[in-house]
PDB file of C-alpha atoms in Angstrom:
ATOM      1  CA  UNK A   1     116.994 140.212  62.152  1.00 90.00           C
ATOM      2  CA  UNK A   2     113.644 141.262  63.521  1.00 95.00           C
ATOM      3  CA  UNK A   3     113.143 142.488  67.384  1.00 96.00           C
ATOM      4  CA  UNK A   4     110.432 140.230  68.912  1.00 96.00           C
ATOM      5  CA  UNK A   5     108.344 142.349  70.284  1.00 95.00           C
ATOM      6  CA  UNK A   6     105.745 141.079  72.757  1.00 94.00           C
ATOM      7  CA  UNK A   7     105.356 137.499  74.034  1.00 93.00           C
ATOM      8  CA  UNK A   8     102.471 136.397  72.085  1.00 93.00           C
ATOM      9  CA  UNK A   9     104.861 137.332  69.282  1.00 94.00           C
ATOM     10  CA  UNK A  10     107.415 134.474  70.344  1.00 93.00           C
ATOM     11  CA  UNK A  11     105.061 132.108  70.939  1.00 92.00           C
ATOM     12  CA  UNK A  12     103.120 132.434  67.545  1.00 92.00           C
ATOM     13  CA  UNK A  13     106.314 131.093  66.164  1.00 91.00           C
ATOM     14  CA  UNK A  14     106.814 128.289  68.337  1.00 89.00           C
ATOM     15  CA  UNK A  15     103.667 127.264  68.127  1.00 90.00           C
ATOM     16  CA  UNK A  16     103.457 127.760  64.417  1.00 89.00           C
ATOM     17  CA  UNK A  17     106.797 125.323  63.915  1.00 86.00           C
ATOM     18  CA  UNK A  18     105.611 122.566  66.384  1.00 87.00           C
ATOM     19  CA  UNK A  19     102.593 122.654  63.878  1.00 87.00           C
ATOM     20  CA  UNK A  20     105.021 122.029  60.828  1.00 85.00           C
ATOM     21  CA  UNK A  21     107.434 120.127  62.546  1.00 80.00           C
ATOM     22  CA  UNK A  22     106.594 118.690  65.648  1.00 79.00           C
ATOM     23  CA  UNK A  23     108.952 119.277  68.536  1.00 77.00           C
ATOM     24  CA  UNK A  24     111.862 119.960  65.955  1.00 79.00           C
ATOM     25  CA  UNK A  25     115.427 120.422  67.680  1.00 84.00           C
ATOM     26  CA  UNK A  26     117.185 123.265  69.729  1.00 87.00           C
ATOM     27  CA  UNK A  27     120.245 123.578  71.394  1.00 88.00           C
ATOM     28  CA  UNK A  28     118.339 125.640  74.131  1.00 85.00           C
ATOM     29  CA  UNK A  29     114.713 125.369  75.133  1.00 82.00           C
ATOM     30  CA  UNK A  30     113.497 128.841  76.746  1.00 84.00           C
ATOM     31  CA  UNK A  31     112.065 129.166  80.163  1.00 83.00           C
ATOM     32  CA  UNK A  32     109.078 131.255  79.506  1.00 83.00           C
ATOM     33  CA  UNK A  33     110.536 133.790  82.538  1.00 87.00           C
ATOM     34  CA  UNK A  34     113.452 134.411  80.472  1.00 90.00           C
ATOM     35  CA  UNK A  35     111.739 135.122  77.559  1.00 93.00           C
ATOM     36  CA  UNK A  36     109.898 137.621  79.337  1.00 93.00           C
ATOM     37  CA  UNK A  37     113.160 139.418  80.349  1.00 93.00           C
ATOM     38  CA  UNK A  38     114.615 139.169  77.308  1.00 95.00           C
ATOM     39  CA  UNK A  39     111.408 140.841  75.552  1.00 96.00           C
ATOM     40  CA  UNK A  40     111.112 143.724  78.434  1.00 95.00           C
ATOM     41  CA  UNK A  41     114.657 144.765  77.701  1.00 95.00           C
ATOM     42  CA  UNK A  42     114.581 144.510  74.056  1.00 95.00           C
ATOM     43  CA  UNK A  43     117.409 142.095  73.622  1.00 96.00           C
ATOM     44  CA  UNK A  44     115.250 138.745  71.550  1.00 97.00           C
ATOM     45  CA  UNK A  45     115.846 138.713  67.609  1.00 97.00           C
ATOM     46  CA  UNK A  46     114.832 136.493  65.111  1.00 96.00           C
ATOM     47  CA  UNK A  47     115.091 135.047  61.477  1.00 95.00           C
ATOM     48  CA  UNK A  48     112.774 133.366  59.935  1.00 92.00           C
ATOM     49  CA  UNK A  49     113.924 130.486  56.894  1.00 90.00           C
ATOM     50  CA  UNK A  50     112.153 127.754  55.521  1.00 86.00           C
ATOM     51  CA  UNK A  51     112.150 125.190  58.007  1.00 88.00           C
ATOM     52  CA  UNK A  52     112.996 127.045  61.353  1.00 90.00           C
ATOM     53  CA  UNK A  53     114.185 130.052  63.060  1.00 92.00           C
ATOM     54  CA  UNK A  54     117.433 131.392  64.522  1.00 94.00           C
ATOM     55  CA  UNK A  55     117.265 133.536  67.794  1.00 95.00           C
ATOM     56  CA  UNK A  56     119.630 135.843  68.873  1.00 96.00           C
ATOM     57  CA  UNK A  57     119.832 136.865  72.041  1.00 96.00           C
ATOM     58  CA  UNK A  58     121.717 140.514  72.655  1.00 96.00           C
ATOM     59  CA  UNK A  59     124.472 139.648  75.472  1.00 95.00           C
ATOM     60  CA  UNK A  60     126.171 142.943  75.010  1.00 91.00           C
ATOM     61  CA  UNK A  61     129.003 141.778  73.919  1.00 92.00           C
ATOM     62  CA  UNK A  62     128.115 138.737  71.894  1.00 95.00           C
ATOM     63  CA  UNK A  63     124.686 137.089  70.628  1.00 96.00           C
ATOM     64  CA  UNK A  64     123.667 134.161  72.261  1.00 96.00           C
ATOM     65  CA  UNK A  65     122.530 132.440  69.138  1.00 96.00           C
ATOM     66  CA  UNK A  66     119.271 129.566  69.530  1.00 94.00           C
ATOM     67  CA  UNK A  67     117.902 127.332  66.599  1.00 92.00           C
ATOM     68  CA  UNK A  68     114.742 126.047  66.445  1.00 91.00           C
ATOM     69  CA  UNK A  69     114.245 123.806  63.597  1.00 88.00           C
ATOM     70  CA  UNK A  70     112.911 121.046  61.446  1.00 86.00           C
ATOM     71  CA  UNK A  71     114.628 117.790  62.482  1.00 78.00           C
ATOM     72  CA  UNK A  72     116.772 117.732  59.314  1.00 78.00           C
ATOM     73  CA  UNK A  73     117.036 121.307  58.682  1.00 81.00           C
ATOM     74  CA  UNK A  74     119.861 123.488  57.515  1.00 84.00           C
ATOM     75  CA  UNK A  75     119.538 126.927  59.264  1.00 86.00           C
ATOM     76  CA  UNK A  76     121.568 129.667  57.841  1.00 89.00           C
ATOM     77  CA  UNK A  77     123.245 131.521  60.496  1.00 92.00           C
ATOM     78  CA  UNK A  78     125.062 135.157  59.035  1.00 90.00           C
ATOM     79  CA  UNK A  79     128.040 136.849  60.179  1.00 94.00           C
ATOM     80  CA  UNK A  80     126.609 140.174  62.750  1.00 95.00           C
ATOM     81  CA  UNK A  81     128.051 143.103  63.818  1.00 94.00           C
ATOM     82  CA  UNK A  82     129.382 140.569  67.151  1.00 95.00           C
ATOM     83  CA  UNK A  83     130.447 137.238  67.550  1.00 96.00           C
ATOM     84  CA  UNK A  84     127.702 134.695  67.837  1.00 96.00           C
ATOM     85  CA  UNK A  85     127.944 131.852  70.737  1.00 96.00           C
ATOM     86  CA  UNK A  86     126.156 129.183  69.740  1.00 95.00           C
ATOM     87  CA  UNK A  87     126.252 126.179  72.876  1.00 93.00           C
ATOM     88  CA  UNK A  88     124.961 123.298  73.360  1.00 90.00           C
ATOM     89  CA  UNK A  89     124.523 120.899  76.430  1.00 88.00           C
ATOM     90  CA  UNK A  90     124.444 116.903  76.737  1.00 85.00           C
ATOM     91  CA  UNK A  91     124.796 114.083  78.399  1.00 84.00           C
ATOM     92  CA  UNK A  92     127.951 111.386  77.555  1.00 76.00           C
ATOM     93  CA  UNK A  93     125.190 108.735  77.390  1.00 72.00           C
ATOM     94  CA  UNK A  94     122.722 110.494  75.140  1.00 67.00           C
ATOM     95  CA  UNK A  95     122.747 109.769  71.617  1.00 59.00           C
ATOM     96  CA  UNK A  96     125.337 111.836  69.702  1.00 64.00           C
ATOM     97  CA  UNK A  97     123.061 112.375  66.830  1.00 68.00           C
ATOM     98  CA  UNK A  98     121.999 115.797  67.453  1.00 73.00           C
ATOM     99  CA  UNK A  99     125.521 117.143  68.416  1.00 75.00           C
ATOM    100  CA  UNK A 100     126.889 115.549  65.095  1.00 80.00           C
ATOM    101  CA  UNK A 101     124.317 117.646  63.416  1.00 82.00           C
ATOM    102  CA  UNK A 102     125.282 120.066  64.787  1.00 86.00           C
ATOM    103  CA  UNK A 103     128.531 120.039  64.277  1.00 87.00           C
ATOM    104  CA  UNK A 104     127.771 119.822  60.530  1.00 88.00           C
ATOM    105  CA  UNK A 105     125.737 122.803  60.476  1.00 89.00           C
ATOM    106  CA  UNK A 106     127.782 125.301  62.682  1.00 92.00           C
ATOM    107  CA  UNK A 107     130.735 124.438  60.160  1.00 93.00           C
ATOM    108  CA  UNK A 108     129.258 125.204  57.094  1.00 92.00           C
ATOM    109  CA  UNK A 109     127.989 128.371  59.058  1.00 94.00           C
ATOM    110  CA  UNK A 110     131.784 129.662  59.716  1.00 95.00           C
ATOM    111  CA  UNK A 111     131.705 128.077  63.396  1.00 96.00           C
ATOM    112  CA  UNK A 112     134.447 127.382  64.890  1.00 95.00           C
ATOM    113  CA  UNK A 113     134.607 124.936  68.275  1.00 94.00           C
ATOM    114  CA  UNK A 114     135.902 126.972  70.847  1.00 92.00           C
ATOM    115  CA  UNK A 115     135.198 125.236  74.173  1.00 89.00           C
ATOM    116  CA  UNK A 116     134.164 122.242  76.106  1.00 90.00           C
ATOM    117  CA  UNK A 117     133.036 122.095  79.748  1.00 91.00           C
ATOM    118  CA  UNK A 118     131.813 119.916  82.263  1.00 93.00           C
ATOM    119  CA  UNK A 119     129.292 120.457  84.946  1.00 94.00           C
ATOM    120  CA  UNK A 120     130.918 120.265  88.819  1.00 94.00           C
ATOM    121  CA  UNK A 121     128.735 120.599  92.156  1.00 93.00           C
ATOM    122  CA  UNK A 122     129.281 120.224  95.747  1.00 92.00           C
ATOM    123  CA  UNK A 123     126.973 120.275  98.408  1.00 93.00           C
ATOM    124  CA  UNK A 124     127.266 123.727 100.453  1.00 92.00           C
ATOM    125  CA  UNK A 125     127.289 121.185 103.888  1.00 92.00           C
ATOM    126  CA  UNK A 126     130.834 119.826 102.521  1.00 91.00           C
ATOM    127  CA  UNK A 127     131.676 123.347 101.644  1.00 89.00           C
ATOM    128  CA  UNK A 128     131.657 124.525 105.134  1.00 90.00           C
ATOM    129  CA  UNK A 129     133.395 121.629 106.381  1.00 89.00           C
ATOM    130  CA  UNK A 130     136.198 122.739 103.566  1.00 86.00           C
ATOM    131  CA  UNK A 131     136.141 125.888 104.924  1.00 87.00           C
ATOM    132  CA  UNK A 132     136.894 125.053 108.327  1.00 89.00           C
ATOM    133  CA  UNK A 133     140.328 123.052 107.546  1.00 89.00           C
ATOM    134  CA  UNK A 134     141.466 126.174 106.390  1.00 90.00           C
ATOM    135  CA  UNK A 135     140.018 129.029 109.250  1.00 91.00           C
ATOM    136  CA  UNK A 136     143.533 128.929 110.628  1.00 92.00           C
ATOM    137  CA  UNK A 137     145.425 129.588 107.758  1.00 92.00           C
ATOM    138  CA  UNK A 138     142.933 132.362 107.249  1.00 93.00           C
ATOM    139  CA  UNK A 139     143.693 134.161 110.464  1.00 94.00           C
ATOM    140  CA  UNK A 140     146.878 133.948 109.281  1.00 93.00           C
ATOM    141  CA  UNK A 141     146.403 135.482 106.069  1.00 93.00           C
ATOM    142  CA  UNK A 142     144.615 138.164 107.601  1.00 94.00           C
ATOM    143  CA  UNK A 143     147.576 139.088 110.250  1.00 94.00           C
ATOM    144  CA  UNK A 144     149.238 140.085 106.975  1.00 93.00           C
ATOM    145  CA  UNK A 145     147.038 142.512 105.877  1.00 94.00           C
ATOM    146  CA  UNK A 146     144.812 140.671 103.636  1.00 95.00           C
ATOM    147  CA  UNK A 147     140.694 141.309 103.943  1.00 95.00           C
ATOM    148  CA  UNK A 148     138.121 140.122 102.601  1.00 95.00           C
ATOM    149  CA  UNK A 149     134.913 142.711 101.512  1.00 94.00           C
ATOM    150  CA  UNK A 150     131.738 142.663 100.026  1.00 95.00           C
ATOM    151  CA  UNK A 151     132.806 144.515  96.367  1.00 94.00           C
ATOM    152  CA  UNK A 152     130.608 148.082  96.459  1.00 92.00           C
ATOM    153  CA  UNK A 153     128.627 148.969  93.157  1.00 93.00           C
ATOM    154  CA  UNK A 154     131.861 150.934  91.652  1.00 93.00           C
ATOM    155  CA  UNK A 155     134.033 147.906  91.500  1.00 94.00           C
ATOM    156  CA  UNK A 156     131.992 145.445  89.820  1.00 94.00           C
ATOM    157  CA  UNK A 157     133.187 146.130  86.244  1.00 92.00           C
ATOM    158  CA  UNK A 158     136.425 145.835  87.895  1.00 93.00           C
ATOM    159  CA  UNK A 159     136.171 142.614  88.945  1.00 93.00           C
ATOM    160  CA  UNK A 160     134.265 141.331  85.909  1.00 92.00           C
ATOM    161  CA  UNK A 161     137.235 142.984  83.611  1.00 91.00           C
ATOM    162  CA  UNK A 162     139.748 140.921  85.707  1.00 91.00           C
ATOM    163  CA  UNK A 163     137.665 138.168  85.661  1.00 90.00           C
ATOM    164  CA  UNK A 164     137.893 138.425  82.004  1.00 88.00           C
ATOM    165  CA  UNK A 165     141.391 139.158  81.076  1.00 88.00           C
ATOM    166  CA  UNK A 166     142.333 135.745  83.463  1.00 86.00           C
ATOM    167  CA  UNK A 167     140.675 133.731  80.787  1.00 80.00           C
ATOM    168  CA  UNK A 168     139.100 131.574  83.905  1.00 79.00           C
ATOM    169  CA  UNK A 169     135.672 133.059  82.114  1.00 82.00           C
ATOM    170  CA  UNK A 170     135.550 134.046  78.689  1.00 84.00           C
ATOM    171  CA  UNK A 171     133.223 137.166  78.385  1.00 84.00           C
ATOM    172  CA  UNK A 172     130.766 135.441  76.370  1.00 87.00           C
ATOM    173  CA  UNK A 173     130.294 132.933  79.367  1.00 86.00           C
ATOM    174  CA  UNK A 174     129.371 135.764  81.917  1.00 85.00           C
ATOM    175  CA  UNK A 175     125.972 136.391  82.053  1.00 86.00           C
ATOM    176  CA  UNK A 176     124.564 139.623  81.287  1.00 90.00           C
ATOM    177  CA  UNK A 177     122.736 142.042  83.710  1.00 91.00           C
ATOM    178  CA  UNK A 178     121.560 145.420  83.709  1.00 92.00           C
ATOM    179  CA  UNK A 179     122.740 147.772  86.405  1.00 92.00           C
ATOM    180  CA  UNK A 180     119.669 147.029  87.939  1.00 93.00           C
ATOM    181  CA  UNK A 181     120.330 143.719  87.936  1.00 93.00           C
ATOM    182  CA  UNK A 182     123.064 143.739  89.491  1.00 94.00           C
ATOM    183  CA  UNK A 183     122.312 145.652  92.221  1.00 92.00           C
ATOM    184  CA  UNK A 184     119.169 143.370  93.059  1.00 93.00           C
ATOM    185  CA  UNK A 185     121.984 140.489  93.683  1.00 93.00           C
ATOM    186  CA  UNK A 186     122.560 139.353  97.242  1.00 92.00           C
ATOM    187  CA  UNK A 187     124.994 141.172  99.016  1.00 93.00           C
ATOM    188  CA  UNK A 188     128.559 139.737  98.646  1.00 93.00           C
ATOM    189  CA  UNK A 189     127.104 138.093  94.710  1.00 95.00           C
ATOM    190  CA  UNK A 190     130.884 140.107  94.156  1.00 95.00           C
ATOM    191  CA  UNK A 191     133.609 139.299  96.859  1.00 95.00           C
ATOM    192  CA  UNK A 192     137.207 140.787  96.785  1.00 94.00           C
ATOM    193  CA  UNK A 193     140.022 140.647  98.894  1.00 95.00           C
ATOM    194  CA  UNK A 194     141.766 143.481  99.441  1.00 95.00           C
ATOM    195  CA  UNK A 195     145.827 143.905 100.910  1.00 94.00           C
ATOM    196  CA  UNK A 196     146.889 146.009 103.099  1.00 93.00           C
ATOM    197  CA  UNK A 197     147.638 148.980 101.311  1.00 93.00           C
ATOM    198  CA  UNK A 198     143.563 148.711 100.235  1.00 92.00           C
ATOM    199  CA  UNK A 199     144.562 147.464  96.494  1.00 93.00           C
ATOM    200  CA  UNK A 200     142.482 144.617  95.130  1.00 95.00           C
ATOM    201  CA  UNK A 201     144.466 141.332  94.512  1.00 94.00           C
ATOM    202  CA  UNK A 202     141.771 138.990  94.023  1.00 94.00           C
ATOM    203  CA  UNK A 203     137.869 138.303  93.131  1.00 94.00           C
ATOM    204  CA  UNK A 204     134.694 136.427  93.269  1.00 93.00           C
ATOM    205  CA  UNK A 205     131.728 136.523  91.930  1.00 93.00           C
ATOM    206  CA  UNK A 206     128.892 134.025  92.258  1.00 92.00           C
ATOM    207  CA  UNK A 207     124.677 134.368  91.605  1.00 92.00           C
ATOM    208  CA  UNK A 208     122.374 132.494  93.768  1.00 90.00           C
ATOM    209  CA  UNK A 209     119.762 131.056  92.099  1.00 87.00           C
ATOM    210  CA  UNK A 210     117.239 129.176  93.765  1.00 86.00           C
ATOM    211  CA  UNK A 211     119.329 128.189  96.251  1.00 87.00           C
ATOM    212  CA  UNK A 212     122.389 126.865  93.543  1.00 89.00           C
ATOM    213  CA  UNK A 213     125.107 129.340  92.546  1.00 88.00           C
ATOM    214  CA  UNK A 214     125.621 129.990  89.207  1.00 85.00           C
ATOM    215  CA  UNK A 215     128.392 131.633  86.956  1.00 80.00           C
ATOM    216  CA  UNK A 216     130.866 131.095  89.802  1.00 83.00           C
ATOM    217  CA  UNK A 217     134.613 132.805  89.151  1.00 87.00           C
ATOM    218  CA  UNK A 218     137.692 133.157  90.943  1.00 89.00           C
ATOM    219  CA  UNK A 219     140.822 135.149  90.260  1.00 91.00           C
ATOM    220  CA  UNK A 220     143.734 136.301  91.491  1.00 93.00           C
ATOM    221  CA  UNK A 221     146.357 138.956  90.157  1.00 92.00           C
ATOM    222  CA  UNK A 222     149.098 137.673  89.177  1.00 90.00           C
ATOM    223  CA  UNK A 223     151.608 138.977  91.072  1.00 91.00           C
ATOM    224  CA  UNK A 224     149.294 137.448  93.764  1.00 92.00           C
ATOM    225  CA  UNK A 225     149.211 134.131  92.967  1.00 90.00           C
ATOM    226  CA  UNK A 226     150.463 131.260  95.256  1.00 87.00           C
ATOM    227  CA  UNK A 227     150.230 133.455  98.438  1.00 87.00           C
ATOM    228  CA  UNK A 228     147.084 131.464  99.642  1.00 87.00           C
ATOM    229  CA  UNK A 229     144.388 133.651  98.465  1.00 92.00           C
ATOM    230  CA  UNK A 230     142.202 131.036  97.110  1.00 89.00           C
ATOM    231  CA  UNK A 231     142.219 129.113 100.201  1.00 89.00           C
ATOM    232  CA  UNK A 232     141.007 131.946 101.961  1.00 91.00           C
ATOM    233  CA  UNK A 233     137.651 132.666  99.198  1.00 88.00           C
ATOM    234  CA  UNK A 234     137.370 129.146  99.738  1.00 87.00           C
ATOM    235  CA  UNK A 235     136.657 129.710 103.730  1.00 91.00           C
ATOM    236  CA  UNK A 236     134.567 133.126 102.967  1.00 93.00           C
ATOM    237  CA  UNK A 237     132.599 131.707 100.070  1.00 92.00           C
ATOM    238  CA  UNK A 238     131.470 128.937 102.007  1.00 90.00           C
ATOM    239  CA  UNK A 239     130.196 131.070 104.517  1.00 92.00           C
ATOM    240  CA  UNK A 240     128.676 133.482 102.254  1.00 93.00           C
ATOM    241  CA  UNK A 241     126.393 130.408 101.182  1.00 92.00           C
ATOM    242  CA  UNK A 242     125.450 129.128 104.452  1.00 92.00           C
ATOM    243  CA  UNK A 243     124.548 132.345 104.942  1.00 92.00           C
ATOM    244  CA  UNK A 244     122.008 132.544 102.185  1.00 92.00           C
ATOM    245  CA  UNK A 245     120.896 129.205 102.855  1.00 92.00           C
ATOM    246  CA  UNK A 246     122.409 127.747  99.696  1.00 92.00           C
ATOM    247  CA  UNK A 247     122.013 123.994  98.729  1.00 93.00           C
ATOM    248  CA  UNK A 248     124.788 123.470  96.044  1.00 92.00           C
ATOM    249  CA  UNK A 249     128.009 125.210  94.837  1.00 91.00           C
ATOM    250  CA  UNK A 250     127.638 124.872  90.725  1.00 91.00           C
ATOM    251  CA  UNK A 251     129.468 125.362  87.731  1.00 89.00           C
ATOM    252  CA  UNK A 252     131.287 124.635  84.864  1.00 91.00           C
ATOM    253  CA  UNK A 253     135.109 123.735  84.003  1.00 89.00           C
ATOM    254  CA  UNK A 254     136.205 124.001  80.816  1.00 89.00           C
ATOM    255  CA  UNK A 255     137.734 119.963  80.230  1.00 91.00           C
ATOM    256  CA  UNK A 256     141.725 121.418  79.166  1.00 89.00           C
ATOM    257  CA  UNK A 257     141.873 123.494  82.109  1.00 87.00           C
ATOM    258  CA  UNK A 258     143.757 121.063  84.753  1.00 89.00           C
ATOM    259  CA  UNK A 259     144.616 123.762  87.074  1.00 84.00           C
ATOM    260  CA  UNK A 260     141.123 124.075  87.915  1.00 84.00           C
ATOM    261  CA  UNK A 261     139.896 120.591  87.174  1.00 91.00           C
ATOM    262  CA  UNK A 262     142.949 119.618  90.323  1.00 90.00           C
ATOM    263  CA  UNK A 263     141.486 121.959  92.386  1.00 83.00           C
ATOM    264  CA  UNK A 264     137.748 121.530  92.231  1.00 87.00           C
ATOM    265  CA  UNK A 265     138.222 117.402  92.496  1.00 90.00           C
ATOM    266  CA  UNK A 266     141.078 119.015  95.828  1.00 87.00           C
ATOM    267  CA  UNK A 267     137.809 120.103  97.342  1.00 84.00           C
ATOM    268  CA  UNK A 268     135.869 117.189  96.930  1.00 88.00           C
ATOM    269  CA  UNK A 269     133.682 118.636  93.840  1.00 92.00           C
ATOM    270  CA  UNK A 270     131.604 115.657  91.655  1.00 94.00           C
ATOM    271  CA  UNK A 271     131.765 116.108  88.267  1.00 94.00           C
ATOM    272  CA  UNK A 272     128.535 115.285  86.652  1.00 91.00           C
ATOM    273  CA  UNK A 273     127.462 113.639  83.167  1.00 89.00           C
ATOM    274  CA  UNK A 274     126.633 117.234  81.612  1.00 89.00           C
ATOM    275  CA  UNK A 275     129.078 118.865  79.211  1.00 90.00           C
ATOM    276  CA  UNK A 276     128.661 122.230  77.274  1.00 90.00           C
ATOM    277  CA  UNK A 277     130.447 122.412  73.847  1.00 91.00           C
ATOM    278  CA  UNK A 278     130.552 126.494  72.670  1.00 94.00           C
ATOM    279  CA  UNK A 279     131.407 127.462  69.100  1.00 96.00           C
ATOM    280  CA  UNK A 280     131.687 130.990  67.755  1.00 96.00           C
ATOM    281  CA  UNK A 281     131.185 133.054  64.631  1.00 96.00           C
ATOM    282  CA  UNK A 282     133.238 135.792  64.861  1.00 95.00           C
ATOM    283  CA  UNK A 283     131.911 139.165  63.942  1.00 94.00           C
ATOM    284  CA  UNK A 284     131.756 141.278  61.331  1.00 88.00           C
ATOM    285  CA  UNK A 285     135.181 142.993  60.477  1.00 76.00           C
TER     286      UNK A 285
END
């Protein structure tokens, strides 16, 4: 792999395959501000082959792995020192063409399918009015001991290890940010709720993003569960984004989890014509 180095690097490339190829295919097409990033913090690789290129995009803990190629093209994807995620987004009604080729490649690769999701929104507006069914049972909640907080600095690997080891996000489907990054986030980006004794029992994270949240996750420890925690993230989500002046609550389900599926339709989420499949090449041993 070779470390794209500036911009006009990256598009050189591009450019030069459109030339070949025309618009070829891609499972991702790059907003040019995220290219930028990715350049800045050194995290864009590439290989080159005979009728495309493969980009791999250093997540930390996994590559996020791009193909840009000829329409018919075979790109050879190699094992790395981590897994690559390779995903790819589409509509039910679009032609399955593309995903079928897909398919085909990422097999002979070593791919294996790992996940499907599907896209679910909800207007903040129908949020809030969620959130107020529930403000009693919240008051409730809270005469037992249980708070709410705005997670400081020092517990958001915390939360993002719990958020993890629930399997309600895989780590390759949190998005990676620098310290920095994360900091810069709005204020209460990572909620937990705390019990009395001070000891977290349950988290939330959620970006804004002009306006629409994105990689949204709830969790609750176990020992936890079915005390009516989620209700009450529920109530002080929904503020959080009226707060911020948020338009939609967004994210993705993966289609086999039911548990969440019942609970997003529960709050009155629409589940949209977008779906995500994710296959993996597992690392190196």
């Amino acid at each position: 792999m070779q470390k794209i180095e500036k911009l006009e690097q990256y598009k050189e490339l591009i450019q030069g395959m459109k030339r070949r190829y025309g618009r070829g295919v891609s499972n991702i097409y790059f907003m040019s501000e995220e290219i930028g990033r990715y350049i800045a913090q050194g995290r864009l690789y590439v290989e080159e082959f005979e009728e495309g290129c493969v980009f791999y995009v250093d997540e930390g803990v996994y590559y996020n792995t791009v193909i840009y190629a000829a329409e018919h093209a075979m790109a050879p994807i190699a094992v790395r020192d981590k897994k690559c995620v390779f995903r790819y987004v589409y509509r039910e009604k679009d032609t399955r063409s593309t995903a079928e080729k897909f398919s085909r490649l990422l097999s002979v690769n070593g791919f294996h399918k790992e996940a499907s999701s599907v896209e679910v929104r909800l207007a903040v507006e129908d949020s809030v009015k969620n959130a107020i069914k529930v403000e009693k049972w919240v008051k409730k909640m809270e005469e037992q001991g249980f708070t709410c907080v705005c997670a400081g600095e020092s517990q958001f690997r915390e939360i993002e290890e719990m958020i993890c080891a629930s399997g309600v996000i895989k780590d390759y489907q949190m998005a990676y940010r620098t310290p920095e990054e994360k900091r810069a986030l709005e204020k209460g980006s990572y909620l937990c709720i705390l019990d009395k004794e001070g000891e977290m029992c349950a988290a939330s994270f959620c970006a804004l993003v002009n306006g629409i949240t994105t990689g949204g996750a709830l969790v609750v420890k176990e020992e936890y569960k079915m005390r009516g925690l989620v209700p009450m993230f529920t109530y002080y989500r929904a503020r959080w984004l009226m707060e911020h002046h948020a338009v939609y609550s967004q994210g993705w389900i993966e289609t086999d989890n039911m548990p969440s599926i019942r609970l997003h339709k529960s709050l009155g989420y629409e589940f949209r014509d977008r779906y995500a499949d994710e296959w993996i090449l597992d690392a190196r041993q």
